[in-house]
Amino acid sequence: MEKLLEVKNLNVSFQTYGGDVKAVRGVTFDLYKGETLAIVGESGSGKSVTAQTLMQLIPKPPGKITGGQILLEGQDIVSKSEKEMESIRGKEISMIFQDPMTSLNPTMKIGKQIMEVLIKHQNMDKNSSKARAIELLKLVGIPMPEKRVNQYPHEFSGGMRQRAMIAIALAANPKLLIADEPTTALDVTIQAQILELMKDLQDKMNTSIIFITHDLGVVANVADRVAVMYAGQIIESGTVDEIFYDPRHPYTWGLLASMPSLENDEEEELTAIPGTPPDLTNPPKGDAFAARNQYALAIDFEEEPPLYQVSNTHFVKSWLLHPEAPKVDPPASVKRRIRKLSSTFEQPILVEGGK
């Protein structure tokens, strides 16, 4: 597969009265054409900052890229000026934000907001851009698009506003679509519809997607690969099967164990990850997750772990992968969750030992 995006050792910090917050620390990943990469983690893990940095949307100051490269089809966009980025945003990279009500212009009709993108990036005239706006509203599943194109955001439901946001994001046929928690403000039924819509649109348009979320369960049927972020770093990455069925990092175990189940299972109770993320104005000396990790080794508090390769696609930043580290199995709650996921998605899974 051909690479669309290469992020290499990206570092982003924010100036505050308490010192520089190192929000993104050495993030590296690739994205291939037509692929969906999910970036997951708790609030404050750096996933949204990473996404906004890809579009150069972090406020400068206080935000600043302190190192690294963002290569879009081989071109480093970190060095691009704001004027150059204006021609890239929307046309090459588009973004769907978390809350469409605050992202859409409440004083402008939905159709006109779509038309603006078409006129700027596709050089369409007013009539042809309006016709295309109607087509896009129809494409994203909005009924009566001829009528809806002349309505304002407040006349749309939450799910329809998010569909309209997707229509705006796709208007210029971008190569990369970044979806920053696009279903968080929606109820579960509408969430499922939006996720199914994005999957369908990707198949039709062959757009690459970066999907940002705090909920591992949301990406199970959407993503091709998953990157798990913690304290500004990617601590585990792999295919969906590897992350869901063969997780190796204790933080990933915690995320899986905290996923709610739709089944009424009296044996199962949600397991919260103890403690809170570290203060990134002064990142910990060793492994950032050590203080919350019941499996932490002495070296975790002294030295940052390297990235260990489990397979060609699976990488884990944990000292537990060191050849001389004691063998630690996932807790029983995680094994039960893996079994349930296995039966849900009809994947044969082997779990050693435990219940």
CSV table of C-alpha atoms in Angstrom, one decimal:
chain,number,residue,atom,x,y,z
A,1,MET,CA,0.0,0.0,0.0
A,2,GLU,CA,1.1,3.6,-0.7
A,3,LYS,CA,1.7,5.9,2.2
A,4,LEU,CA,-0.4,9.1,2.3
A,5,LEU,CA,0.9,10.5,5.6
A,6,GLU,CA,4.1,10.1,7.6
A,7,VAL,CA,4.3,11.6,11.1
A,8,LYS,CA,7.9,11.4,12.4
A,9,ASN,CA,8.9,12.2,16.0
A,10,LEU,CA,6.3,15.0,16.4
A,11,ASN,CA,6.6,17.2,19.5
A,12,VAL,CA,4.1,19.9,20.5
A,13,SER,CA,4.1,22.0,23.6
A,14,PHE,CA,2.0,24.9,25.0
A,15,GLN,CA,3.3,27.8,27.0
A,16,THR,CA,1.4,28.3,30.3
A,17,TYR,CA,2.0,30.2,33.5
A,18,GLY,CA,3.0,26.9,35.2
A,19,GLY,CA,5.5,26.1,32.5
A,20,ASP,CA,5.6,24.4,29.1
A,21,VAL,CA,3.0,21.6,28.7
A,22,LYS,CA,4.6,18.9,26.5
A,23,ALA,CA,1.3,17.8,25.0
A,24,VAL,CA,2.7,15.6,22.2
A,25,ARG,CA,6.0,13.8,22.8
A,26,GLY,CA,7.7,12.0,20.0
A,27,VAL,CA,4.6,10.7,18.1
A,28,THR,CA,5.4,8.6,15.0
A,29,PHE,CA,2.9,6.9,12.7
A,30,ASP,CA,2.1,6.3,9.1
A,31,LEU,CA,-1.3,6.4,7.3
A,32,TYR,CA,-1.9,4.5,4.0
A,33,LYS,CA,-4.2,5.5,1.2
A,34,GLY,CA,-7.8,4.3,1.7
A,35,GLU,CA,-7.0,3.3,5.3
A,36,THR,CA,-8.7,4.2,8.6
A,37,LEU,CA,-6.4,4.7,11.6
A,38,ALA,CA,-8.0,5.2,15.0
A,39,ILE,CA,-6.2,7.1,17.7
A,40,VAL,CA,-7.6,6.3,21.2
A,41,GLY,CA,-6.9,7.4,24.7
A,42,GLU,CA,-8.2,9.2,27.8
A,43,SER,CA,-8.9,12.9,27.7
A,44,GLY,CA,-5.6,14.8,27.9
A,45,SER,CA,-3.6,12.0,26.2
A,46,GLY,CA,-2.7,14.3,23.3
A,47,LYS,CA,-4.8,12.8,20.5
A,48,SER,CA,-6.8,15.9,19.6
A,49,VAL,CA,-3.7,18.1,19.7
A,50,THR,CA,-2.0,15.6,17.3
A,51,ALA,CA,-5.0,15.8,15.0
A,52,GLN,CA,-5.2,19.6,15.1
A,53,THR,CA,-1.4,19.9,14.5
A,54,LEU,CA,-1.8,17.9,11.3
A,55,MET,CA,-3.9,20.8,10.0
A,56,GLN,CA,-1.8,23.4,11.7
A,57,LEU,CA,-4.8,24.5,13.8
A,58,ILE,CA,-3.1,24.8,17.2
A,59,PRO,CA,-3.1,28.4,18.3
A,60,LYS,CA,0.4,29.9,18.0
A,61,PRO,CA,1.2,31.0,20.6
A,62,PRO,CA,0.8,29.4,23.1
A,63,GLY,CA,1.1,26.2,21.0
A,64,LYS,CA,4.3,25.4,19.2
A,65,ILE,CA,5.7,22.5,17.2
A,66,THR,CA,9.1,21.9,18.9
A,67,GLY,CA,10.3,19.1,16.6
A,68,GLY,CA,9.4,16.5,14.1
A,69,GLN,CA,7.9,16.2,10.6
A,70,ILE,CA,4.5,15.8,9.0
A,71,LEU,CA,4.9,14.5,5.5
A,72,LEU,CA,1.8,14.6,3.3
A,73,GLU,CA,2.6,12.7,0.1
A,74,GLY,CA,6.3,13.4,0.9
A,75,GLN,CA,5.9,17.1,1.5
A,76,ASP,CA,6.7,18.4,5.0
A,77,ILE,CA,3.7,20.6,6.0
A,78,VAL,CA,5.3,21.7,9.3
A,79,SER,CA,7.3,24.3,7.3
A,80,LYS,CA,4.3,25.6,5.4
A,81,SER,CA,3.2,29.2,5.9
A,82,GLU,CA,-0.4,30.0,7.0
A,83,LYS,CA,-1.2,31.1,3.4
A,84,GLU,CA,0.1,27.8,2.0
A,85,MET,CA,-2.0,25.8,4.6
A,86,GLU,CA,-5.1,27.6,3.6
A,87,SER,CA,-4.9,25.9,0.2
A,88,ILE,CA,-4.3,22.5,1.9
A,89,ARG,CA,-7.1,22.7,4.5
A,90,GLY,CA,-10.3,21.5,3.0
A,91,LYS,CA,-8.7,20.5,-0.3
A,92,GLU,CA,-6.1,18.0,0.9
A,93,ILE,CA,-7.0,17.5,4.5
A,94,SER,CA,-10.5,18.1,6.1
A,95,MET,CA,-11.7,17.8,9.6
A,96,ILE,CA,-15.0,16.8,11.3
A,97,PHE,CA,-15.2,18.3,14.8
A,98,GLN,CA,-16.8,17.0,17.9
A,99,ASP,CA,-19.7,19.3,18.3
A,100,PRO,CA,-21.3,20.4,15.0
A,101,MET,CA,-23.4,23.1,16.6
A,102,THR,CA,-20.3,25.1,17.6
A,103,SER,CA,-18.5,24.3,14.3
A,104,LEU,CA,-21.3,25.3,11.9
A,105,ASN,CA,-22.0,29.0,11.4
A,106,PRO,CA,-25.5,29.6,13.0
A,107,THR,CA,-26.1,32.7,10.8
A,108,MET,CA,-25.5,31.0,7.5
A,109,LYS,CA,-27.6,28.4,5.6
A,110,ILE,CA,-26.2,24.9,5.4
A,111,GLY,CA,-26.1,25.0,1.6
A,112,LYS,CA,-24.1,28.2,1.6
A,113,GLN,CA,-21.5,26.7,4.0
A,114,ILE,CA,-21.0,23.7,1.7
A,115,MET,CA,-20.9,26.0,-1.4
A,116,GLU,CA,-18.1,28.1,0.2
A,117,VAL,CA,-15.8,25.1,0.1
A,118,LEU,CA,-16.8,24.2,-3.5
A,119,ILE,CA,-16.3,27.8,-4.7
A,120,LYS,CA,-12.9,28.2,-3.0
A,121,HIS,CA,-11.3,24.8,-3.7
A,122,GLN,CA,-13.2,23.5,-6.8
A,123,ASN,CA,-13.6,26.8,-8.6
A,124,MET,CA,-17.3,26.3,-9.1
A,125,ASP,CA,-19.8,29.0,-9.8
A,126,LYS,CA,-22.9,29.7,-7.6
A,127,ASN,CA,-25.3,27.5,-9.6
A,128,SER,CA,-23.1,24.5,-10.0
A,129,SER,CA,-21.9,24.7,-6.3
A,130,LYS,CA,-25.5,24.7,-5.1
A,131,ALA,CA,-26.4,21.7,-7.2
A,132,ARG,CA,-23.3,19.9,-5.8
A,133,ALA,CA,-24.3,20.9,-2.3
A,134,ILE,CA,-27.7,19.2,-2.8
A,135,GLU,CA,-25.9,16.1,-4.1
A,136,LEU,CA,-23.6,16.0,-1.0
A,137,LEU,CA,-26.5,16.4,1.4
A,138,LYS,CA,-28.2,13.5,-0.4
A,139,LEU,CA,-24.9,11.5,-0.3
A,140,VAL,CA,-24.7,11.8,3.5
A,141,GLY,CA,-28.3,10.7,4.0
A,142,ILE,CA,-30.1,13.9,4.7
A,143,PRO,CA,-33.7,13.6,3.5
A,144,MET,CA,-35.3,16.3,1.2
A,145,PRO,CA,-31.9,17.9,0.4
A,146,GLU,CA,-33.5,20.4,-2.0
A,147,LYS,CA,-35.3,21.9,1.0
A,148,ARG,CA,-32.6,21.3,3.6
A,149,VAL,CA,-30.0,23.2,1.6
A,150,ASN,CA,-31.8,26.4,2.4
A,151,GLN,CA,-32.2,25.8,6.1
A,152,TYR,CA,-30.0,27.0,9.1
A,153,PRO,CA,-28.1,24.7,11.5
A,154,HIS,CA,-30.7,25.2,14.3
A,155,GLU,CA,-33.3,23.6,12.0
A,156,PHE,CA,-31.3,20.4,11.9
A,157,SER,CA,-31.2,17.6,14.5
A,158,GLY,CA,-27.9,16.7,16.1
A,159,GLY,CA,-27.4,13.7,13.9
A,160,MET,CA,-28.3,15.8,10.8
A,161,ARG,CA,-25.9,18.6,11.8
A,162,GLN,CA,-23.1,16.0,12.0
A,163,ARG,CA,-24.1,14.7,8.5
A,164,ALA,CA,-23.9,18.2,7.2
A,165,MET,CA,-20.5,18.6,8.8
A,166,ILE,CA,-19.4,15.5,6.9
A,167,ALA,CA,-20.8,16.9,3.7
A,168,ILE,CA,-18.7,20.1,4.2
A,169,ALA,CA,-15.6,18.1,5.0
A,170,LEU,CA,-16.0,15.9,1.9
A,171,ALA,CA,-17.0,18.8,-0.5
A,172,ALA,CA,-13.5,19.2,-1.9
A,173,ASN,CA,-12.7,15.5,-2.2
A,174,PRO,CA,-9.9,15.6,0.4
A,175,LYS,CA,-7.3,12.8,0.5
A,176,LEU,CA,-7.3,12.8,4.3
A,177,LEU,CA,-10.4,13.2,6.6
A,178,ILE,CA,-9.7,13.7,10.3
A,179,ALA,CA,-12.7,12.9,12.5
A,180,ASP,CA,-12.2,14.3,16.1
A,181,GLU,CA,-14.6,12.5,18.3
A,182,PRO,CA,-17.4,12.9,15.8
A,183,THR,CA,-20.0,10.8,17.6
A,184,THR,CA,-19.4,11.9,21.3
A,185,ALA,CA,-22.3,14.4,21.3
A,186,LEU,CA,-24.8,11.9,19.8
A,187,ASP,CA,-26.9,9.2,21.2
A,188,VAL,CA,-25.9,5.6,20.6
A,189,THR,CA,-28.4,4.9,17.7
A,190,ILE,CA,-27.2,8.0,15.8
A,191,GLN,CA,-23.6,7.2,16.6
A,192,ALA,CA,-24.0,3.8,14.8
A,193,GLN,CA,-25.6,5.6,11.8
A,194,ILE,CA,-22.8,8.1,11.5
A,195,LEU,CA,-20.1,5.4,11.8
A,196,GLU,CA,-21.8,3.3,9.2
A,197,LEU,CA,-22.1,6.4,7.0
A,198,MET,CA,-18.3,7.2,7.3
A,199,LYS,CA,-17.5,3.6,6.4
A,200,ASP,CA,-19.7,3.7,3.4
A,201,LEU,CA,-18.3,7.0,2.2
A,202,GLN,CA,-14.8,5.8,2.5
A,203,ASP,CA,-15.5,2.8,0.3
A,204,LYS,CA,-17.0,5.1,-2.3
A,205,MET,CA,-14.4,7.9,-2.2
A,206,ASN,CA,-11.3,6.0,-1.1
A,207,THR,CA,-10.5,8.7,1.5
A,208,SER,CA,-8.0,8.0,4.3
A,209,ILE,CA,-9.4,8.6,7.7
A,210,ILE,CA,-7.9,9.4,11.1
A,211,PHE,CA,-10.5,8.7,13.7
A,212,ILE,CA,-9.9,10.3,17.2
A,213,THR,CA,-11.9,8.8,20.1
A,214,HIS,CA,-11.6,8.0,23.8
A,215,ASP,CA,-13.8,4.9,23.3
A,216,LEU,CA,-12.2,1.7,22.0
A,217,GLY,CA,-15.6,0.2,21.4
A,218,VAL,CA,-16.5,2.9,18.8
A,219,VAL,CA,-13.6,1.9,16.5
A,220,ALA,CA,-14.0,-1.9,16.6
A,221,ASN,CA,-15.9,-2.1,13.3
A,222,VAL,CA,-14.5,1.1,11.7
A,223,ALA,CA,-10.7,1.1,11.9
A,224,ASP,CA,-8.0,-0.9,10.1
A,225,ARG,CA,-5.3,0.0,12.6
A,226,VAL,CA,-5.4,1.5,16.1
A,227,ALA,CA,-2.8,3.7,17.9
A,228,VAL,CA,-3.2,4.0,21.7
A,229,MET,CA,-2.0,7.3,23.2
A,230,TYR,CA,-1.1,8.0,26.8
A,231,ALA,CA,0.6,11.2,28.2
A,232,GLY,CA,1.4,12.5,24.7
A,233,GLN,CA,2.9,9.3,23.4
A,234,ILE,CA,1.8,6.3,21.3
A,235,ILE,CA,2.3,3.4,23.7
A,236,GLU,CA,0.8,0.6,21.6
A,237,SER,CA,-0.2,0.3,17.9
A,238,GLY,CA,-1.4,-2.5,15.7
A,239,THR,CA,-4.2,-3.8,13.6
A,240,VAL,CA,-7.7,-3.9,15.1
A,241,ASP,CA,-7.4,-7.6,15.7
A,242,GLU,CA,-4.0,-7.2,17.5
A,243,ILE,CA,-5.2,-4.4,19.8
A,244,PHE,CA,-8.6,-6.0,20.6
A,245,TYR,CA,-7.5,-9.6,20.7
A,246,ASP,CA,-3.9,-9.6,21.7
A,247,PRO,CA,-3.3,-6.3,23.7
A,248,ARG,CA,0.1,-6.2,25.4
A,249,HIS,CA,0.3,-2.8,27.2
A,250,PRO,CA,-1.4,-2.6,30.7
A,251,TYR,CA,-2.9,0.7,29.7
A,252,THR,CA,-4.6,-0.9,26.7
A,253,TRP,CA,-5.8,-3.7,29.1
A,254,GLY,CA,-7.4,-0.9,31.2
A,255,LEU,CA,-9.2,0.7,28.3
A,256,LEU,CA,-10.6,-2.7,27.3
A,257,ALA,CA,-11.7,-3.6,30.8
A,258,SER,CA,-13.5,-0.2,31.1
A,259,MET,CA,-15.6,-0.7,28.0
A,260,PRO,CA,-19.3,-1.1,28.9
A,261,SER,CA,-21.1,-4.2,27.6
A,262,LEU,CA,-24.6,-4.2,26.2
A,263,GLU,CA,-25.1,-7.7,27.8
A,264,ASN,CA,-26.6,-8.0,31.3
A,265,ASP,CA,-23.7,-9.9,32.9
A,266,GLU,CA,-23.8,-10.0,36.7
A,267,GLU,CA,-20.2,-11.4,36.8
A,268,GLU,CA,-18.8,-8.5,35.0
A,269,GLU,CA,-18.1,-5.1,36.5
A,270,LEU,CA,-16.4,-2.2,34.8
A,271,THR,CA,-12.8,-1.7,35.9
A,272,ALA,CA,-11.6,1.9,36.2
A,273,ILE,CA,-7.9,2.7,35.7
A,274,PRO,CA,-6.6,4.0,39.0
A,275,GLY,CA,-5.0,7.4,39.5
A,276,THR,CA,-4.8,10.2,37.0
A,277,PRO,CA,-2.5,11.0,34.0
A,278,PRO,CA,0.8,12.8,34.9
A,279,ASP,CA,1.4,16.5,34.8
A,280,LEU,CA,3.1,17.1,31.4
A,281,THR,CA,4.7,20.3,32.4
A,282,ASN,CA,7.2,18.0,34.1
A,283,PRO,CA,6.8,14.5,32.5
A,284,PRO,CA,7.9,11.5,34.7
A,285,LYS,CA,11.4,10.3,34.5
A,286,GLY,CA,10.6,6.7,33.3
A,287,ASP,CA,7.4,5.2,31.9
A,288,ALA,CA,4.6,7.8,32.1
A,289,PHE,CA,2.1,5.1,33.0
A,290,ALA,CA,4.2,3.5,35.8
A,291,ALA,CA,2.4,5.2,38.8
A,292,ARG,CA,-1.0,3.8,37.6
A,293,ASN,CA,0.4,0.4,36.5
A,294,GLN,CA,0.0,-2.5,39.0
A,295,TYR,CA,2.5,-4.5,36.8
A,296,ALA,CA,5.2,-1.7,36.9
A,297,LEU,CA,8.8,-2.9,37.3
A,298,ALA,CA,11.5,-1.0,39.1
A,299,ILE,CA,13.0,0.2,35.8
A,300,ASP,CA,9.6,1.8,34.8
A,301,PHE,CA,10.3,4.5,37.4
A,302,GLU,CA,13.9,5.1,36.2
A,303,GLU,CA,14.0,4.8,32.4
A,304,GLU,CA,11.5,5.3,29.6
A,305,PRO,CA,10.8,2.0,27.8
A,306,PRO,CA,11.8,1.5,24.1
A,307,LEU,CA,9.3,0.5,21.4
A,308,TYR,CA,9.2,-3.3,21.1
A,309,GLN,CA,8.0,-5.0,18.0
A,310,VAL,CA,5.6,-7.9,18.5
A,311,SER,CA,4.8,-8.4,14.8
A,312,ASN,CA,5.3,-6.5,11.5
A,313,THR,CA,2.3,-4.3,12.5
A,314,HIS,CA,2.2,-4.5,16.3
A,315,PHE,CA,4.4,-2.3,18.5
A,316,VAL,CA,4.4,-1.8,22.2
A,317,LYS,CA,6.2,0.7,24.5
A,318,SER,CA,6.5,-1.3,27.7
A,319,TRP,CA,9.3,-2.9,29.7
A,320,LEU,CA,7.1,-6.0,30.1
A,321,LEU,CA,8.1,-6.9,26.5
A,322,HIS,CA,11.8,-7.0,27.4
A,323,PRO,CA,13.1,-10.7,27.1
A,324,GLU,CA,14.1,-10.7,30.8
A,325,ALA,CA,10.9,-9.2,32.1
A,326,PRO,CA,8.6,-11.5,34.1
A,327,LYS,CA,5.7,-12.9,32.1
A,328,VAL,CA,2.5,-11.1,32.9
A,329,ASP,CA,-0.9,-12.2,31.5
A,330,PRO,CA,-3.8,-9.8,31.1
A,331,PRO,CA,-6.2,-9.7,34.1
A,332,ALA,CA,-9.2,-12.0,34.1
A,333,SER,CA,-11.6,-9.1,33.4
A,334,VAL,CA,-9.7,-8.3,30.2
A,335,LYS,CA,-9.7,-12.0,29.1
A,336,ARG,CA,-13.4,-12.1,29.6
A,337,ARG,CA,-13.8,-9.0,27.5
A,338,ILE,CA,-11.6,-10.5,24.8
A,339,ARG,CA,-13.8,-13.6,24.8
A,340,LYS,CA,-17.0,-11.5,24.4
A,341,LEU,CA,-15.4,-9.5,21.6
A,342,SER,CA,-14.4,-12.7,20.0
A,343,SER,CA,-17.9,-14.1,20.0
A,344,THR,CA,-19.4,-10.7,18.9
A,345,PHE,CA,-17.1,-10.3,15.9
A,346,GLU,CA,-16.8,-14.1,15.2
A,347,GLN,CA,-13.0,-14.1,15.6
A,348,PRO,CA,-11.3,-17.3,17.0
A,349,ILE,CA,-9.3,-16.2,20.0
A,350,LEU,CA,-7.0,-18.2,22.3
A,351,VAL,CA,-6.5,-16.8,25.8
A,352,GLU,CA,-3.9,-18.5,27.9
A,353,GLY,CA,-4.8,-19.4,31.5
A,354,GLY,CA,-7.2,-17.5,33.8
A,355,LYS,CA,-11.0,-17.5,33.6
